[in-house]
mmCIF file of C-alpha atoms in Angstrom:
data_model
loop_
_atom_site.group_PDB
_atom_site.id
_atom_site.type_symbol
_atom_site.label_atom_id
_atom_site.label_comp_id
_atom_site.label_asym_id
_atom_site.label_seq_id
_atom_site.Cartn_x
_atom_site.Cartn_y
_atom_site.Cartn_z
ATOM 1 C CA GLN A 262 -5.519 -17.402 -5.882
ATOM 2 C CA VAL A 263 -2.169 -16.584 -7.434
ATOM 3 C CA GLN A 264 -2.230 -17.517 -11.104
ATOM 4 C CA LEU A 265 -0.112 -17.035 -14.223
ATOM 5 C CA VAL A 266 -1.894 -17.520 -17.549
ATOM 6 C CA GLN A 267 0.199 -17.747 -20.698
ATOM 7 C CA SER A 268 -0.620 -17.106 -24.331
ATOM 8 C CA GLY A 269 -1.425 -19.891 -26.770
ATOM 9 C CA ALA A 270 0.733 -22.160 -28.893
ATOM 10 C CA GLU A 271 2.817 -20.708 -31.710
ATOM 11 C CA VAL A 272 4.300 -22.095 -34.902
ATOM 12 C CA LYS A 273 7.219 -20.155 -36.351
ATOM 13 C CA LYS A 274 9.670 -20.525 -39.211
ATOM 14 C CA PRO A 275 13.421 -20.626 -38.621
ATOM 15 C CA GLY A 276 14.843 -17.127 -38.284
ATOM 16 C CA ALA A 277 11.600 -15.624 -37.030
ATOM 17 C CA SER A 278 10.819 -14.279 -33.556
ATOM 18 C CA VAL A 279 8.191 -15.310 -31.025
ATOM 19 C CA LYS A 280 6.708 -13.333 -28.139
ATOM 20 C CA VAL A 281 5.026 -15.208 -25.288
ATOM 21 C CA SER A 282 2.886 -13.416 -22.722
ATOM 22 C CA CYS A 283 2.220 -14.287 -19.087
ATOM 23 C CA LYS A 284 -0.660 -12.551 -17.278
ATOM 24 C CA ALA A 285 -0.506 -12.506 -13.498
ATOM 25 C CA SER A 286 -3.405 -12.316 -11.071
ATOM 26 C CA GLY A 287 -4.066 -12.810 -7.368
ATOM 27 C CA TYR A 288 -1.067 -10.863 -6.078
ATOM 28 C CA THR A 289 0.679 -7.509 -6.456
ATOM 29 C CA PHE A 290 2.506 -7.903 -9.769
ATOM 30 C CA THR A 291 5.390 -5.619 -8.847
ATOM 31 C CA ASP A 292 6.194 -7.532 -5.640
ATOM 32 C CA ASN A 293 7.896 -10.492 -7.367
ATOM 33 C CA ASP A 294 10.243 -11.158 -10.251
ATOM 34 C CA ILE A 295 9.064 -13.214 -13.200
ATOM 35 C CA ASN A 296 11.323 -16.058 -14.302
ATOM 36 C CA TRP A 297 11.216 -17.890 -17.628
ATOM 37 C CA ALA A 298 12.257 -21.475 -18.325
ATOM 38 C CA ARG A 299 11.772 -23.883 -21.196
ATOM 39 C CA GLN A 300 11.471 -27.616 -21.686
ATOM 40 C CA ALA A 301 12.071 -29.498 -24.923
ATOM 41 C CA THR A 302 10.004 -32.646 -25.435
ATOM 42 C CA GLY A 303 11.191 -35.388 -23.110
ATOM 43 C CA GLN A 304 13.907 -33.171 -21.634
ATOM 44 C CA GLY A 305 14.486 -31.334 -18.378
ATOM 45 C CA LEU A 306 13.911 -27.731 -17.374
ATOM 46 C CA GLU A 307 16.223 -24.989 -18.646
ATOM 47 C CA TRP A 308 16.217 -21.581 -16.954
ATOM 48 C CA MET A 309 16.286 -18.652 -19.395
ATOM 49 C CA GLY A 310 16.231 -15.503 -17.299
ATOM 50 C CA TRP A 311 14.300 -13.165 -15.040
ATOM 51 C CA MET A 312 12.781 -9.720 -14.977
ATOM 52 C CA SER A 313 11.701 -7.428 -12.168
ATOM 53 C CA PRO A 314 8.350 -5.738 -12.916
ATOM 54 C CA ASN A 315 9.233 -3.219 -10.212
ATOM 55 C CA SER A 316 12.627 -2.017 -11.392
ATOM 56 C CA GLY A 317 12.704 -3.210 -14.979
ATOM 57 C CA ASN A 318 15.970 -5.017 -14.292
ATOM 58 C CA THR A 319 16.667 -8.215 -16.180
ATOM 59 C CA GLY A 320 19.124 -11.113 -16.068
ATOM 60 C CA TYR A 321 19.542 -13.621 -18.850
ATOM 61 C CA ALA A 322 21.238 -16.999 -19.038
ATOM 62 C CA GLN A 323 24.396 -16.687 -21.091
ATOM 63 C CA LYS A 324 23.060 -19.160 -23.650
ATOM 64 C CA PHE A 325 20.257 -16.748 -24.583
ATOM 65 C CA GLN A 326 22.097 -13.422 -24.319
ATOM 66 C CA GLY A 327 21.509 -11.363 -27.442
ATOM 67 C CA ARG A 328 18.490 -13.419 -28.506
ATOM 68 C CA VAL A 329 16.042 -13.010 -25.632
ATOM 69 C CA THR A 330 14.228 -9.921 -24.390
ATOM 70 C CA MET A 331 12.035 -9.933 -21.294
ATOM 71 C CA THR A 332 9.640 -7.086 -20.637
ATOM 72 C CA THR A 333 6.617 -6.308 -18.517
ATOM 73 C CA ASN A 334 3.570 -4.077 -18.746
ATOM 74 C CA THR A 335 2.534 -3.258 -15.188
ATOM 75 C CA SER A 336 -0.715 -1.621 -16.313
ATOM 76 C CA VAL A 337 -2.036 -5.039 -17.373
ATOM 77 C CA ASN A 338 0.028 -7.208 -14.992
ATOM 78 C CA THR A 339 1.649 -9.022 -17.886
ATOM 79 C CA ALA A 340 5.181 -10.220 -18.560
ATOM 80 C CA TYR A 341 6.569 -10.988 -21.998
ATOM 81 C CA MET A 342 9.425 -13.119 -23.300
ATOM 82 C CA GLU A 343 10.592 -12.566 -26.875
ATOM 83 C CA LEU A 344 13.056 -14.960 -28.482
ATOM 84 C CA SER A 345 14.553 -14.060 -31.853
ATOM 85 C CA SER A 346 16.499 -15.859 -34.604
ATOM 86 C CA LEU A 347 14.571 -19.034 -33.899
ATOM 87 C CA LYS A 348 16.077 -22.414 -34.723
ATOM 88 C CA SER A 349 14.532 -25.863 -34.733
ATOM 89 C CA GLU A 350 16.293 -26.515 -31.415
ATOM 90 C CA ASP A 351 14.140 -23.783 -29.834
ATOM 91 C CA THR A 352 11.058 -25.981 -30.198
ATOM 92 C CA ALA A 353 9.905 -26.382 -26.600
ATOM 93 C CA VAL A 354 7.295 -25.532 -24.004
ATOM 94 C CA TYR A 355 8.075 -22.134 -22.495
ATOM 95 C CA TYR A 356 7.040 -21.404 -18.907
ATOM 96 C CA CYS A 357 6.826 -18.276 -16.821
ATOM 97 C CA ALA A 358 6.943 -18.523 -13.038
ATOM 98 C CA ARG A 359 6.744 -16.170 -10.073
ATOM 99 C CA GLY A 360 9.903 -15.466 -8.135
ATOM 100 C CA ARG A 361 13.101 -17.439 -7.707
ATOM 101 C CA LEU A 362 11.046 -20.247 -6.177
ATOM 102 C CA HIS A 363 9.036 -20.562 -9.386
ATOM 103 C CA HIS A 364 5.730 -20.540 -7.522
ATOM 104 C CA PRO A 365 3.421 -20.857 -9.203
ATOM 105 C CA TRP A 366 4.262 -21.781 -12.782
ATOM 106 C CA GLY A 367 2.237 -20.733 -15.787
ATOM 107 C CA GLN A 368 0.558 -23.488 -17.768
ATOM 108 C CA GLY A 369 3.204 -23.363 -20.506
ATOM 109 C CA THR A 370 3.236 -22.267 -24.148
ATOM 110 C CA LEU A 371 4.326 -24.650 -26.891
ATOM 111 C CA VAL A 372 6.523 -22.966 -29.480
ATOM 112 C CA THR A 373 7.206 -25.038 -32.584
ATOM 113 C CA VAL A 374 9.923 -23.940 -34.995
ATOM 114 C CA SER A 375 9.591 -25.628 -38.363
ATOM 115 C CA SER A 376 10.055 -24.755 -41.987
ATOM 116 C CA GLU B 1006 27.301 -21.871 -12.877
ATOM 117 C CA VAL B 1007 26.143 -24.297 -10.212
ATOM 118 C CA VAL B 1008 25.575 -27.740 -11.703
ATOM 119 C CA MET B 1009 22.808 -29.747 -10.064
ATOM 120 C CA THR B 1010 23.060 -33.536 -10.358
ATOM 121 C CA GLN B 1011 20.123 -35.756 -9.465
ATOM 122 C CA SER B 1012 20.168 -39.484 -8.811
ATOM 123 C CA PRO B 1013 18.917 -41.916 -9.718
ATOM 124 C CA ALA B 1014 17.550 -40.935 -13.126
ATOM 125 C CA THR B 1015 14.689 -43.400 -12.651
ATOM 126 C CA LEU B 1016 13.347 -44.890 -9.429
ATOM 127 C CA SER B 1017 10.956 -47.840 -9.520
ATOM 128 C CA VAL B 1018 8.826 -48.021 -6.377
ATOM 129 C CA SER B 1019 5.692 -49.886 -5.347
ATOM 130 C CA PRO B 1020 2.706 -47.920 -4.012
ATOM 131 C CA GLY B 1021 2.961 -47.521 -0.265
ATOM 132 C CA GLU B 1022 6.752 -47.780 -0.259
ATOM 133 C CA ARG B 1023 9.232 -45.066 0.600
ATOM 134 C CA ALA B 1024 11.113 -43.170 -2.104
ATOM 135 C CA THR B 1025 14.373 -41.320 -1.572
ATOM 136 C CA LEU B 1026 15.651 -38.932 -4.241
ATOM 137 C CA SER B 1027 19.060 -37.246 -4.170
ATOM 138 C CA CYS B 1028 20.329 -33.930 -5.483
ATOM 139 C CA ARG B 1029 23.933 -32.739 -5.379
ATOM 140 C CA ALA B 1030 25.211 -29.224 -6.095
ATOM 141 C CA SER B 1031 28.646 -28.556 -7.583
ATOM 142 C CA GLN B 1032 29.198 -25.876 -4.926
ATOM 143 C CA SER B 1033 27.388 -24.846 -1.776
ATOM 144 C CA VAL B 1034 23.927 -23.383 -2.256
ATOM 145 C CA SER B 1035 23.287 -23.090 1.488
ATOM 146 C CA SER B 1036 19.610 -24.031 2.007
ATOM 147 C CA ASN B 1037 18.439 -22.246 -1.126
ATOM 148 C CA LEU B 1038 17.147 -25.409 -2.735
ATOM 149 C CA ALA B 1039 13.672 -26.169 -4.075
ATOM 150 C CA TRP B 1040 11.979 -29.343 -5.308
ATOM 151 C CA HIS B 1041 9.373 -29.350 -8.066
ATOM 152 C CA GLN B 1042 7.039 -32.130 -9.202
ATOM 153 C CA GLN B 1043 5.944 -32.501 -12.819
ATOM 154 C CA LYS B 1044 3.285 -34.890 -14.065
ATOM 155 C CA PRO B 1045 2.946 -35.748 -17.770
ATOM 156 C CA GLY B 1046 1.422 -32.942 -19.800
ATOM 157 C CA GLN B 1047 1.384 -30.562 -16.833
ATOM 158 C CA ALA B 1048 3.457 -27.640 -15.666
ATOM 159 C CA PRO B 1049 5.784 -28.252 -12.736
ATOM 160 C CA ARG B 1050 4.627 -27.310 -9.253
ATOM 161 C CA LEU B 1051 6.641 -26.308 -6.215
ATOM 162 C CA LEU B 1052 6.808 -28.922 -3.452
ATOM 163 C CA ILE B 1053 9.625 -27.829 -1.156
ATOM 164 C CA TYR B 1054 11.673 -24.659 -0.689
ATOM 165 C CA GLY B 1055 14.413 -23.682 1.712
ATOM 166 C CA ALA B 1056 15.512 -27.336 1.392
ATOM 167 C CA SER B 1057 12.901 -28.523 3.903
ATOM 168 C CA THR B 1058 9.789 -26.296 3.967
ATOM 169 C CA ARG B 1059 6.704 -27.675 2.273
ATOM 170 C CA ALA B 1060 4.825 -25.312 -0.009
ATOM 171 C CA THR B 1061 1.179 -24.579 0.814
ATOM 172 C CA GLY B 1062 -1.061 -27.595 0.303
ATOM 173 C CA ILE B 1063 1.734 -30.145 -0.065
ATOM 174 C CA PRO B 1064 1.042 -33.342 1.907
ATOM 175 C CA ALA B 1065 3.200 -34.206 4.900
ATOM 176 C CA ARG B 1066 4.444 -37.402 3.227
ATOM 177 C CA PHE B 1067 6.815 -35.155 1.252
ATOM 178 C CA SER B 1068 9.887 -34.067 3.195
ATOM 179 C CA GLY B 1069 13.156 -32.437 2.243
ATOM 180 C CA SER B 1070 16.499 -32.342 3.976
ATOM 181 C CA GLY B 1071 20.101 -31.268 3.483
ATOM 182 C CA SER B 1072 22.173 -28.141 3.117
ATOM 183 C CA GLY B 1073 25.314 -27.052 1.339
ATOM 184 C CA THR B 1074 25.791 -29.502 -1.509
ATOM 185 C CA GLU B 1075 23.775 -32.603 -0.573
ATOM 186 C CA PHE B 1076 19.976 -32.722 -0.541
ATOM 187 C CA THR B 1077 17.281 -35.369 -0.269
ATOM 188 C CA LEU B 1078 13.584 -35.502 -1.076
ATOM 189 C CA THR B 1079 11.723 -38.294 0.681
ATOM 190 C CA ILE B 1080 8.215 -39.478 -0.084
ATOM 191 C CA SER B 1081 7.263 -41.579 2.924
ATOM 192 C CA SER B 1082 4.485 -43.701 1.402
ATOM 193 C CA LEU B 1083 3.988 -43.374 -2.325
ATOM 194 C CA GLN B 1084 0.475 -42.715 -3.532
ATOM 195 C CA SER B 1085 -0.667 -43.231 -7.115
ATOM 196 C CA GLU B 1086 -0.649 -39.477 -7.735
ATOM 197 C CA ASP B 1087 3.024 -39.212 -6.727
ATOM 198 C CA PHE B 1088 4.360 -41.019 -9.779
ATOM 199 C CA ALA B 1089 5.965 -38.150 -11.659
ATOM 200 C CA VAL B 1090 9.280 -36.469 -12.433
ATOM 201 C CA TYR B 1091 10.960 -34.504 -9.654
ATOM 202 C CA TYR B 1092 13.421 -31.665 -10.224
ATOM 203 C CA CYS B 1093 15.680 -29.926 -7.759
ATOM 204 C CA GLN B 1094 16.522 -26.261 -8.347
ATOM 205 C CA GLN B 1095 19.032 -23.973 -6.659
ATOM 206 C CA TYR B 1096 18.261 -20.302 -6.185
ATOM 207 C CA ASN B 1097 21.379 -19.282 -4.302
ATOM 208 C CA ASN B 1098 23.400 -18.171 -7.326
ATOM 209 C CA TRP B 1099 22.765 -16.726 -10.779
ATOM 210 C CA PRO B 1100 22.045 -18.307 -13.149
ATOM 211 C CA LEU B 1101 19.358 -20.348 -11.446
ATOM 212 C CA THR B 1102 19.826 -24.010 -12.348
ATOM 213 C CA PHE B 1103 17.782 -27.194 -12.333
ATOM 214 C CA GLY B 1104 18.832 -30.787 -11.931
ATOM 215 C CA GLY B 1105 18.139 -33.230 -14.731
ATOM 216 C CA GLY B 1106 15.219 -34.814 -12.902
ATOM 217 C CA THR B 1107 14.333 -38.143 -11.301
ATOM 218 C CA LYS B 1108 11.419 -40.096 -12.718
ATOM 219 C CA VAL B 1109 9.505 -42.031 -10.069
ATOM 220 C CA GLU B 1110 7.703 -44.886 -11.758
ATOM 221 C CA ILE B 1111 5.472 -47.721 -10.626
ATOM 222 C CA LYS B 1112 7.316 -50.937 -9.883
#
């Protein structure tokens, strides 16, 4: 079955960077974009951006422009989301998802930013 | 960007009753509207896409309707496993955007 498995929880200090991975299986990785979204505790979903594993094209939400980098490694069917200059407000669960429909979602990765 | 507004924020319903959730877009998104369900401590999952098409494995008690700017998710007879938060999401325009969610709780 189609599955996205994300890397484990991270704890980072303010100003640091974090890189979350998302390994895809059960489908042809290059056939669908990977989208990233995040969710702070008790809050709603916030879309961050997308990347095409086929073309390498990306699109980022304006809020994250200059701080986020999305990449893929097609040899291991894995997508990555790196967020830099972390602030306490970036503490959230980060999700990857397949395609614009976000189907399926990864299980989520908790990123905690604390001094 | 397209702002998605969901109402109500919280819906209290008894098991077996019907639930109707609304989602409004600030501009037309055609039928490019999805609904996601999220249970506590879990990732969201896709329920509906194309405004009215159920995703694989989604029970028939879930139905979606609407187009343009007004959309509805209906759960015909609430089961215990349906108490969750529901998000609408438009995928017609970049950036993709989500509504703020409707929590369906037990009355």
